[in-house]
PDB file of C-alpha atoms in Angstrom:
ATOM      1  CA  VAL A   1     -24.669 -21.932 -48.381  1.00  0.00           C
ATOM      2  CA  GLN A   2     -25.677 -20.115 -51.642  1.00  0.00           C
ATOM      3  CA  VAL A   3     -25.342 -21.278 -55.120  1.00  0.00           C
ATOM      4  CA  LYS A   4     -25.004 -19.287 -58.267  1.00  0.00           C
ATOM      5  CA  LYS A   5     -25.132 -21.582 -61.227  1.00  0.00           C
ATOM      6  CA  HIS A   6     -24.339 -20.635 -64.944  1.00  0.00           C
ATOM      7  CA  SER A   7     -27.484 -21.177 -67.098  1.00  0.00           C
ATOM      8  CA  SER A   8     -25.984 -23.657 -69.427  1.00  0.00           C
ATOM      9  CA  MET A   9     -22.304 -24.190 -68.852  1.00  0.00           C
ATOM     10  CA  GLY A  10     -22.504 -26.794 -66.300  1.00  0.00           C
ATOM     11  CA  CYS A  11     -20.677 -24.942 -63.675  1.00  0.00           C
ATOM     12  CA  ALA A  12     -21.498 -22.844 -60.427  1.00  0.00           C
ATOM     13  CA  TYR A  13     -20.029 -20.585 -57.692  1.00  0.00           C
ATOM     14  CA  ILE A  14     -20.700 -21.869 -54.232  1.00  0.00           C
ATOM     15  CA  THR A  15     -20.763 -19.672 -51.241  1.00  0.00           C
ATOM     16  CA  VAL A  16     -19.801 -21.291 -48.006  1.00  0.00           C
ATOM     17  CA  PRO A  17     -19.696 -19.880 -44.358  1.00  0.00           C
ATOM     18  CA  GLU A  18     -15.817 -20.309 -43.910  1.00  0.00           C
ATOM     19  CA  GLN A  19     -12.602 -20.665 -45.571  1.00  0.00           C
ATOM     20  CA  ALA A  20     -11.684 -23.690 -43.250  1.00  0.00           C
ATOM     21  CA  PHE A  21     -14.872 -25.760 -44.598  1.00  0.00           C
ATOM     22  CA  ARG A  22     -14.090 -24.428 -48.161  1.00  0.00           C
ATOM     23  CA  ASP A  23     -10.538 -25.868 -47.867  1.00  0.00           C
ATOM     24  CA  TRP A  24     -11.862 -29.154 -46.109  1.00  0.00           C
ATOM     25  CA  PHE A  25     -14.450 -29.546 -48.982  1.00  0.00           C
ATOM     26  CA  VAL A  26     -12.000 -28.849 -51.939  1.00  0.00           C
ATOM     27  CA  GLY A  27      -9.181 -30.640 -50.495  1.00  0.00           C
ATOM     28  CA  SER A  28     -11.108 -33.767 -49.122  1.00  0.00           C
ATOM     29  CA  GLY A  29     -10.060 -35.661 -52.056  1.00  0.00           C
ATOM     30  CA  LEU A  30     -13.721 -37.174 -52.230  1.00  0.00           C
ATOM     31  CA  ALA A  31     -15.628 -37.098 -55.351  1.00  0.00           C
ATOM     32  CA  HIS A  32     -18.706 -34.875 -55.106  1.00  0.00           C
ATOM     33  CA  ASN A  33     -21.529 -36.859 -56.729  1.00  0.00           C
ATOM     34  CA  ILE A  34     -24.702 -35.069 -57.125  1.00  0.00           C
ATOM     35  CA  ASP A  35     -27.680 -36.407 -59.323  1.00  0.00           C
ATOM     36  CA  GLU A  36     -25.432 -38.529 -61.604  1.00  0.00           C
ATOM     37  CA  HIS A  37     -23.001 -35.594 -61.979  1.00  0.00           C
ATOM     38  CA  THR A  38     -19.353 -35.525 -60.667  1.00  0.00           C
ATOM     39  CA  LEU A  39     -18.510 -32.057 -59.539  1.00  0.00           C
ATOM     40  CA  GLN A  40     -14.926 -31.096 -59.985  1.00  0.00           C
ATOM     41  CA  CYS A  41     -14.330 -28.393 -57.415  1.00  0.00           C
ATOM     42  CA  LYS A  42     -11.551 -25.794 -56.624  1.00  0.00           C
ATOM     43  CA  PRO A  43     -11.257 -22.496 -54.665  1.00  0.00           C
ATOM     44  CA  HIS A  44     -12.790 -19.688 -56.640  1.00  0.00           C
ATOM     45  CA  CYS A  45     -10.338 -17.161 -58.006  1.00  0.00           C
ATOM     46  CA  ASP A  46     -11.769 -13.683 -58.704  1.00  0.00           C
ATOM     47  CA  LYS A  47     -11.230 -12.832 -62.401  1.00  0.00           C
ATOM     48  CA  GLN A  48     -10.520  -9.041 -61.790  1.00  0.00           C
ATOM     49  CA  THR A  49      -8.140  -9.382 -58.873  1.00  0.00           C
ATOM     50  CA  LYS A  50      -6.621 -12.785 -59.534  1.00  0.00           C
ATOM     51  CA  GLU A  51      -7.242 -13.328 -55.864  1.00  0.00           C
ATOM     52  CA  VAL A  52      -8.451 -16.578 -54.372  1.00  0.00           C
ATOM     53  CA  THR A  53     -11.621 -15.829 -52.558  1.00  0.00           C
ATOM     54  CA  THR A  54     -11.840 -17.177 -48.897  1.00  0.00           C
ATOM     55  CA  ASN A  55     -15.400 -18.660 -48.892  1.00  0.00           C
ATOM     56  CA  MET A  56     -16.148 -19.558 -52.385  1.00  0.00           C
ATOM     57  CA  ILE A  57     -15.922 -22.765 -54.431  1.00  0.00           C
ATOM     58  CA  PHE A  58     -16.074 -23.056 -58.273  1.00  0.00           C
ATOM     59  CA  ALA A  59     -17.758 -26.303 -59.346  1.00  0.00           C
ATOM     60  CA  ALA A  60     -17.809 -27.723 -62.808  1.00  0.00           C
ATOM     61  CA  TRP A  61     -19.667 -30.835 -64.229  1.00  0.00           C
ATOM     62  CA  GLY A  62     -19.597 -29.895 -67.803  1.00  0.00           C
ATOM     63  CA  ARG A  63     -21.769 -28.402 -70.528  1.00  0.00           C
ATOM     64  CA  GLN A  64     -22.801 -31.512 -72.084  1.00  0.00           C
ATOM     65  CA  ALA A  65     -23.716 -33.263 -68.790  1.00  0.00           C
ATOM     66  CA  GLU A  66     -25.898 -30.148 -67.893  1.00  0.00           C
ATOM     67  CA  LYS A  67     -27.493 -30.279 -71.475  1.00  0.00           C
ATOM     68  CA  GLN A  68     -28.480 -33.863 -70.969  1.00  0.00           C
ATOM     69  CA  ASN A  69     -29.446 -33.623 -67.185  1.00  0.00           C
ATOM     70  CA  PRO A  70     -29.551 -30.468 -65.813  1.00  0.00           C
ATOM     71  CA  LEU A  71     -28.559 -30.005 -62.054  1.00  0.00           C
ATOM     72  CA  THR A  72     -30.583 -27.677 -59.865  1.00  0.00           C
ATOM     73  CA  GLU A  73     -29.258 -24.994 -57.463  1.00  0.00           C
ATOM     74  CA  LYS A  74     -31.224 -26.844 -54.817  1.00  0.00           C
ATOM     75  CA  ALA A  75     -29.507 -30.206 -55.310  1.00  0.00           C
ATOM     76  CA  ILE A  76     -26.072 -28.474 -55.074  1.00  0.00           C
ATOM     77  CA  VAL A  77     -27.230 -26.540 -51.804  1.00  0.00           C
ATOM     78  CA  ASP A  78     -28.542 -29.763 -50.209  1.00  0.00           C
ATOM     79  CA  TYR A  79     -25.326 -31.664 -51.016  1.00  0.00           C
ATOM     80  CA  VAL A  80     -23.158 -28.877 -49.852  1.00  0.00           C
ATOM     81  CA  GLU A  81     -25.268 -28.326 -46.626  1.00  0.00           C
ATOM     82  CA  SER A  82     -25.151 -32.163 -45.801  1.00  0.00           C
ATOM     83  CA  ARG A  83     -21.253 -31.933 -46.117  1.00  0.00           C
ATOM     84  CA  LEU A  84     -21.182 -28.754 -44.107  1.00  0.00           C
ATOM     85  CA  ALA A  85     -22.996 -30.644 -41.254  1.00  0.00           C
ATOM     86  CA  GLU A  86     -20.500 -33.512 -41.658  1.00  0.00           C
ATOM     87  CA  TYR A  87     -17.600 -31.141 -41.246  1.00  0.00           C
ATOM     88  CA  GLN A  88     -19.194 -29.365 -38.251  1.00  0.00           C
ATOM     89  CA  GLN A  89     -19.718 -32.518 -36.451  1.00  0.00           C
ATOM     90  CA  SER A  90     -16.098 -33.600 -37.182  1.00  0.00           C
ATOM     91  CA  GLN A  91     -14.857 -30.396 -35.808  1.00  0.00           C
ATOM     92  CA  SER A  92     -16.980 -30.488 -32.611  1.00  0.00           C
ATOM     93  CA  ALA A  93     -15.812 -34.230 -32.089  1.00  0.00           C
ATOM     94  CA  LYS A  94     -12.115 -32.884 -32.222  1.00  0.00           C
ATOM     95  CA  LYS A  95     -12.833 -30.023 -29.838  1.00  0.00           C
ATOM     96  CA  ASN A  96     -14.518 -32.621 -27.383  1.00  0.00           C
ATOM     97  CA  LEU A  97     -11.578 -34.942 -27.690  1.00  0.00           C
ATOM     98  CA  ASN A  98      -9.246 -32.171 -27.083  1.00  0.00           C
ATOM     99  CA  ALA A  99     -10.985 -30.908 -24.163  1.00  0.00           C
ATOM    100  CA  SER A 100     -11.178 -34.290 -22.490  1.00  0.00           C
ATOM    101  CA  ALA A 101      -7.559 -35.208 -22.824  1.00  0.00           C
ATOM    102  CA  ALA A 102      -5.705 -34.986 -19.542  1.00  0.00           C
ATOM    103  CA  PRO A 103      -3.072 -32.193 -19.571  1.00  0.00           C
ATOM    104  CA  PHE A 104       0.475 -33.114 -19.776  1.00  0.00           C
ATOM    105  CA  VAL A 105       2.221 -32.752 -16.631  1.00  0.00           C
ATOM    106  CA  PRO A 106       6.122 -33.192 -16.641  1.00  0.00           C
ATOM    107  CA  GLY A 107       6.833 -35.670 -14.057  1.00  0.00           C
ATOM    108  CA  GLY A 108       3.400 -36.259 -13.298  1.00  0.00           C
ATOM    109  CA  TYR A 109       3.921 -40.327 -13.190  1.00  0.00           C
ATOM    110  CA  GLN A 110       6.270 -41.199 -10.156  1.00  0.00           C
TER     111      GLN A 110
END
């Protein structure tokens, strides 16, 4: 996870390892609260191409909030990495559940 924070605008670009995590993180419906800031997150859209990038998130918490209580890149990285670990655990649990499920056999119960 990498973060590129705008120096004073209260926003940042977050690069994540995969689109599936980005979609989960942005679409989870959870409030992303870091050090008394609530981040509003959405998929990053490249300004030149107008295309949504596959592995970047735009996060904003506001210029005034940043001015009063600056949010560090490290705090953002730590938070996103903790959410990434949570996401990876949930995906691993889903795989294990699917692998342990008995296959459907038509007429298997007689």
